[in-house]
Amino acid sequence: MIRPFLQHLRQRAPGAEIIVADGGSSDGTDRLAAGFCDQLVESDRGRAMQMNAGARAAYGDILWFVHVDAEVPKRCLGEIERIMDNPKVAGGYFRIRLPRGLIYRLTDSFAHYAGIAVRMRCGDHGLFCRRTVFLDIGGFPEVPLMEDVEFFRRLYRRGRVTYSDKRILVNPRRYEAIGRTRLTLAYGFIAMLYVFGVPLSTLASIYKRFCCEAR
């Protein structure tokens, strides 16, 4: 998966500095990524630690965090440049799209507007921000779950956060493995509990039970 993704990213984002942050994988990521990225950095396992390690290795003034199973839109760099050209903007994100199906439309349409209302965005949206702001807010917090949401909320407190209507296509493999309805409801339930202040350790336990394996 890593090599086709990097080829796709290089095609859609020519000129970008591409950094792969490997959290001790055993699937040959280092070998597969060789020659298809600008840097391969090693870090401890954990999404927050991997993204922070990648950010430390980057040279650019704008940092963009993309999941390996995503398909980024055409002219994505131009869109980021357009958004970040406003000095009042601290960061932004893309809208997402899942394949056809009613439950998927609920996820990528209704959830978009609900997320705006409660100021929540996950890593699937391809979060990006200024390096200076990233450093000021301490990067991604190393927490049991919702590190991307916590990061997004910190980002929101530092300035304007806006979005692009261009869509990142999200791989539905987890939805298909767990069940579309089950996973959508589980995500919604976890998000609701997060808004009401339920501890992240509790949310991590719920996520592990309902979102990690089919029953």
CSV table of C-alpha atoms in Angstrom, one decimal:
chain,number,residue,atom,x,y,z
A,1,MET,CA,0.0,0.0,0.0
A,2,ILE,CA,2.8,2.4,0.9
A,3,ARG,CA,4.5,2.5,-2.6
A,4,PRO,CA,1.3,3.1,-4.7
A,5,PHE,CA,0.3,5.8,-2.2
A,6,LEU,CA,3.7,7.6,-2.5
A,7,GLN,CA,3.6,7.3,-6.3
A,8,HIS,CA,0.1,8.9,-6.2
A,9,LEU,CA,1.1,11.6,-3.8
A,10,ARG,CA,4.2,12.5,-5.9
A,11,GLN,CA,2.0,12.8,-9.0
A,12,ARG,CA,-0.7,14.9,-7.2
A,13,ALA,CA,1.7,17.0,-5.2
A,14,PRO,CA,4.8,17.6,-7.4
A,15,GLY,CA,7.5,19.5,-5.6
A,16,ALA,CA,6.3,18.7,-2.1
A,17,GLU,CA,8.8,17.3,0.4
A,18,ILE,CA,7.5,13.8,1.2
A,19,ILE,CA,8.4,12.3,4.6
A,20,VAL,CA,7.4,8.9,5.7
A,21,ALA,CA,7.3,8.3,9.5
A,22,ASP,CA,7.6,4.6,10.3
A,23,GLY,CA,6.6,3.5,13.8
A,24,GLY,CA,8.5,0.3,13.9
A,25,SER,CA,6.5,-1.6,11.3
A,26,SER,CA,7.4,-5.1,10.3
A,27,ASP,CA,6.0,-5.1,6.8
A,28,GLY,CA,9.0,-3.7,5.0
A,29,THR,CA,7.9,-0.1,4.9
A,30,ASP,CA,11.5,1.2,4.8
A,31,ARG,CA,12.3,-1.0,1.8
A,32,LEU,CA,9.0,-0.2,0.0
A,33,ALA,CA,9.3,3.5,0.5
A,34,ALA,CA,12.9,3.8,-0.5
A,35,GLY,CA,13.2,6.0,-3.6
A,36,PHE,CA,9.6,7.2,-3.4
A,37,CYS,CA,10.0,9.7,-0.6
A,38,ASP,CA,12.5,12.4,0.4
A,39,GLN,CA,13.0,11.1,3.9
A,40,LEU,CA,12.2,8.1,5.9
A,41,VAL,CA,12.2,8.7,9.7
A,42,GLU,CA,11.9,6.2,12.5
A,43,SER,CA,9.8,6.8,15.6
A,44,ASP,CA,8.1,5.0,18.4
A,45,ARG,CA,4.8,3.4,17.5
A,46,GLY,CA,1.8,5.7,17.8
A,47,ARG,CA,0.3,8.1,15.3
A,48,ALA,CA,1.0,11.2,17.3
A,49,MET,CA,4.7,10.3,17.8
A,50,GLN,CA,5.1,9.4,14.1
A,51,MET,CA,3.5,12.7,12.9
A,52,ASN,CA,5.6,14.7,15.4
A,53,ALA,CA,8.8,12.9,14.2
A,54,GLY,CA,7.9,13.6,10.6
A,55,ALA,CA,7.3,17.3,11.4
A,56,ARG,CA,10.7,17.6,13.1
A,57,ALA,CA,12.4,16.3,10.0
A,58,ALA,CA,10.6,18.6,7.6
A,59,TYR,CA,12.1,21.8,6.1
A,60,GLY,CA,9.0,23.5,4.8
A,61,ASP,CA,7.0,26.4,6.4
A,62,ILE,CA,3.7,24.5,5.9
A,63,LEU,CA,3.2,21.0,7.3
A,64,TRP,CA,0.6,18.7,5.8
A,65,PHE,CA,-0.3,15.4,7.5
A,66,VAL,CA,-1.8,12.7,5.2
A,67,HIS,CA,-2.7,9.1,6.0
A,68,VAL,CA,-1.2,6.4,3.8
A,69,ASP,CA,-4.5,5.0,2.6
A,70,ALA,CA,-5.9,8.3,1.3
A,71,GLU,CA,-6.2,9.6,-2.2
A,72,VAL,CA,-5.5,13.3,-2.3
A,73,PRO,CA,-7.3,15.6,-4.8
A,74,LYS,CA,-5.8,17.1,-7.9
A,75,ARG,CA,-4.1,20.5,-7.4
A,76,CYS,CA,-4.0,19.9,-3.7
A,77,LEU,CA,-0.9,22.0,-3.1
A,78,GLY,CA,-2.4,24.9,-4.9
A,79,GLU,CA,-5.4,24.7,-2.7
A,80,ILE,CA,-3.2,24.6,0.5
A,81,GLU,CA,-1.3,27.6,-0.8
A,82,ARG,CA,-4.5,29.5,-1.5
A,83,ILE,CA,-5.8,28.9,2.0
A,84,MET,CA,-2.5,29.7,3.8
A,85,ASP,CA,-2.0,32.8,1.8
A,86,ASN,CA,-4.2,34.6,4.4
A,87,PRO,CA,-1.9,35.4,7.3
A,88,LYS,CA,-4.8,35.1,9.7
A,89,VAL,CA,-5.2,31.4,8.9
A,90,ALA,CA,-3.4,29.1,11.3
A,91,GLY,CA,-4.3,25.9,9.3
A,92,GLY,CA,-6.9,24.0,7.4
A,93,TYR,CA,-8.1,20.7,6.1
A,94,PHE,CA,-9.9,19.0,3.2
A,95,ARG,CA,-13.3,17.5,3.1
A,96,ILE,CA,-13.5,13.8,2.7
A,97,ARG,CA,-15.4,11.4,0.5
A,98,LEU,CA,-16.2,7.7,1.0
A,99,PRO,CA,-17.6,5.5,-1.7
A,100,ARG,CA,-21.3,5.4,-2.7
A,101,GLY,CA,-23.8,4.4,-0.2
A,102,LEU,CA,-26.3,6.1,2.2
A,103,ILE,CA,-24.3,5.4,5.3
A,104,TYR,CA,-21.2,6.8,3.7
A,105,ARG,CA,-23.1,10.0,2.7
A,106,LEU,CA,-24.1,10.3,6.3
A,107,THR,CA,-20.5,10.1,7.4
A,108,ASP,CA,-18.9,12.5,4.9
A,109,SER,CA,-21.8,15.0,4.6
A,110,PHE,CA,-23.7,15.3,7.8
A,111,ALA,CA,-20.6,14.7,9.9
A,112,HIS,CA,-18.9,17.5,8.1
A,113,TYR,CA,-21.4,20.1,9.3
A,114,ALA,CA,-21.6,18.5,12.7
A,115,GLY,CA,-17.8,18.7,13.0
A,116,ILE,CA,-17.8,22.4,12.2
A,117,ALA,CA,-20.4,23.0,14.9
A,118,VAL,CA,-18.4,21.2,17.6
A,119,ARG,CA,-14.9,22.0,16.2
A,120,MET,CA,-13.8,18.4,15.6
A,121,ARG,CA,-11.7,17.1,12.7
A,122,CYS,CA,-9.8,13.8,12.4
A,123,GLY,CA,-6.6,13.0,10.6
A,124,ASP,CA,-8.5,11.6,7.6
A,125,HIS,CA,-9.1,15.2,6.5
A,126,GLY,CA,-5.4,15.9,5.8
A,127,LEU,CA,-4.8,18.5,8.4
A,128,PHE,CA,-2.2,21.2,7.5
A,129,CYS,CA,-0.8,24.2,9.4
A,130,ARG,CA,2.0,26.7,9.6
A,131,ARG,CA,5.2,25.2,11.1
A,132,THR,CA,5.4,28.1,13.6
A,133,VAL,CA,1.9,27.4,14.9
A,134,PHE,CA,2.7,23.6,15.1
A,135,LEU,CA,5.6,24.4,17.3
A,136,ASP,CA,3.7,26.9,19.4
A,137,ILE,CA,1.0,24.4,20.3
A,138,GLY,CA,3.4,21.6,20.9
A,139,GLY,CA,2.5,19.3,18.0
A,140,PHE,CA,0.2,16.4,18.3
A,141,PRO,CA,-0.4,15.4,22.0
A,142,GLU,CA,0.6,11.9,22.9
A,143,VAL,CA,-2.7,10.7,24.2
A,144,PRO,CA,-4.6,7.3,24.0
A,145,LEU,CA,-7.0,8.5,21.3
A,146,MET,CA,-8.2,11.6,19.5
A,147,GLU,CA,-4.8,13.1,19.2
A,148,ASP,CA,-5.8,14.6,15.9
A,149,VAL,CA,-9.0,16.1,17.3
A,150,GLU,CA,-7.0,17.5,20.3
A,151,PHE,CA,-4.5,19.0,17.9
A,152,PHE,CA,-7.2,20.5,15.7
A,153,ARG,CA,-8.8,22.2,18.7
A,154,ARG,CA,-5.5,23.6,19.8
A,155,LEU,CA,-5.0,24.8,16.2
A,156,TYR,CA,-8.4,26.5,16.3
A,157,ARG,CA,-7.4,28.5,19.4
A,158,ARG,CA,-4.4,29.9,17.5
A,159,GLY,CA,-6.2,31.4,14.6
A,160,ARG,CA,-8.6,30.8,11.8
A,161,VAL,CA,-9.0,27.3,10.5
A,162,THR,CA,-10.7,26.8,7.1
A,163,TYR,CA,-11.4,24.0,4.7
A,164,SER,CA,-11.2,23.1,1.1
A,165,ASP,CA,-14.2,21.7,-0.8
A,166,LYS,CA,-11.8,19.5,-2.7
A,167,ARG,CA,-12.2,15.9,-1.4
A,168,ILE,CA,-9.7,13.4,0.0
A,169,LEU,CA,-10.9,10.0,-0.9
A,170,VAL,CA,-10.9,7.8,2.2
A,171,ASN,CA,-10.2,4.1,1.9
A,172,PRO,CA,-13.3,2.3,3.3
A,173,ARG,CA,-11.5,-0.9,4.3
A,174,ARG,CA,-12.2,-0.4,8.0
A,175,TYR,CA,-15.9,0.2,7.4
A,176,GLU,CA,-16.1,-2.9,5.3
A,177,ALA,CA,-14.2,-5.0,7.9
A,178,ILE,CA,-16.2,-3.8,10.9
A,179,GLY,CA,-19.5,-3.0,9.3
A,180,ARG,CA,-20.6,0.3,7.8
A,181,THR,CA,-23.4,1.0,10.2
A,182,ARG,CA,-21.6,-0.3,13.3
A,183,LEU,CA,-18.5,1.8,12.7
A,184,THR,CA,-20.4,5.0,11.8
A,185,LEU,CA,-22.5,4.7,14.9
A,186,ALA,CA,-19.4,3.9,17.0
A,187,TYR,CA,-17.5,6.9,15.7
A,188,GLY,CA,-20.5,9.1,16.3
A,189,PHE,CA,-21.0,7.8,19.9
A,190,ILE,CA,-17.3,8.3,20.7
A,191,ALA,CA,-17.4,11.9,19.3
A,192,MET,CA,-20.5,12.6,21.4
A,193,LEU,CA,-18.8,11.3,24.6
A,194,TYR,CA,-15.7,13.4,23.7
A,195,VAL,CA,-17.7,16.6,23.5
A,196,PHE,CA,-19.2,15.8,26.9
A,197,GLY,CA,-15.7,15.4,28.4
A,198,VAL,CA,-15.4,11.7,28.9
A,199,PRO,CA,-11.8,10.8,29.6
A,200,LEU,CA,-9.7,9.8,26.6
A,201,SER,CA,-8.7,6.5,28.3
A,202,THR,CA,-12.3,5.5,28.4
A,203,LEU,CA,-12.9,6.5,24.8
A,204,ALA,CA,-9.8,4.4,23.9
A,205,SER,CA,-11.3,1.4,25.5
A,206,ILE,CA,-14.6,1.9,23.6
A,207,TYR,CA,-12.7,2.3,20.4
A,208,LYS,CA,-10.7,-0.8,20.9
A,209,ARG,CA,-13.9,-2.8,21.6
A,210,PHE,CA,-16.1,-1.5,18.8
A,211,CYS,CA,-13.8,-0.2,16.1
A,212,CYS,CA,-10.9,-2.6,15.9
A,213,GLU,CA,-12.4,-6.0,15.0
A,214,ALA,CA,-15.6,-7.4,13.6
A,215,ARG,CA,-17.7,-9.5,15.9
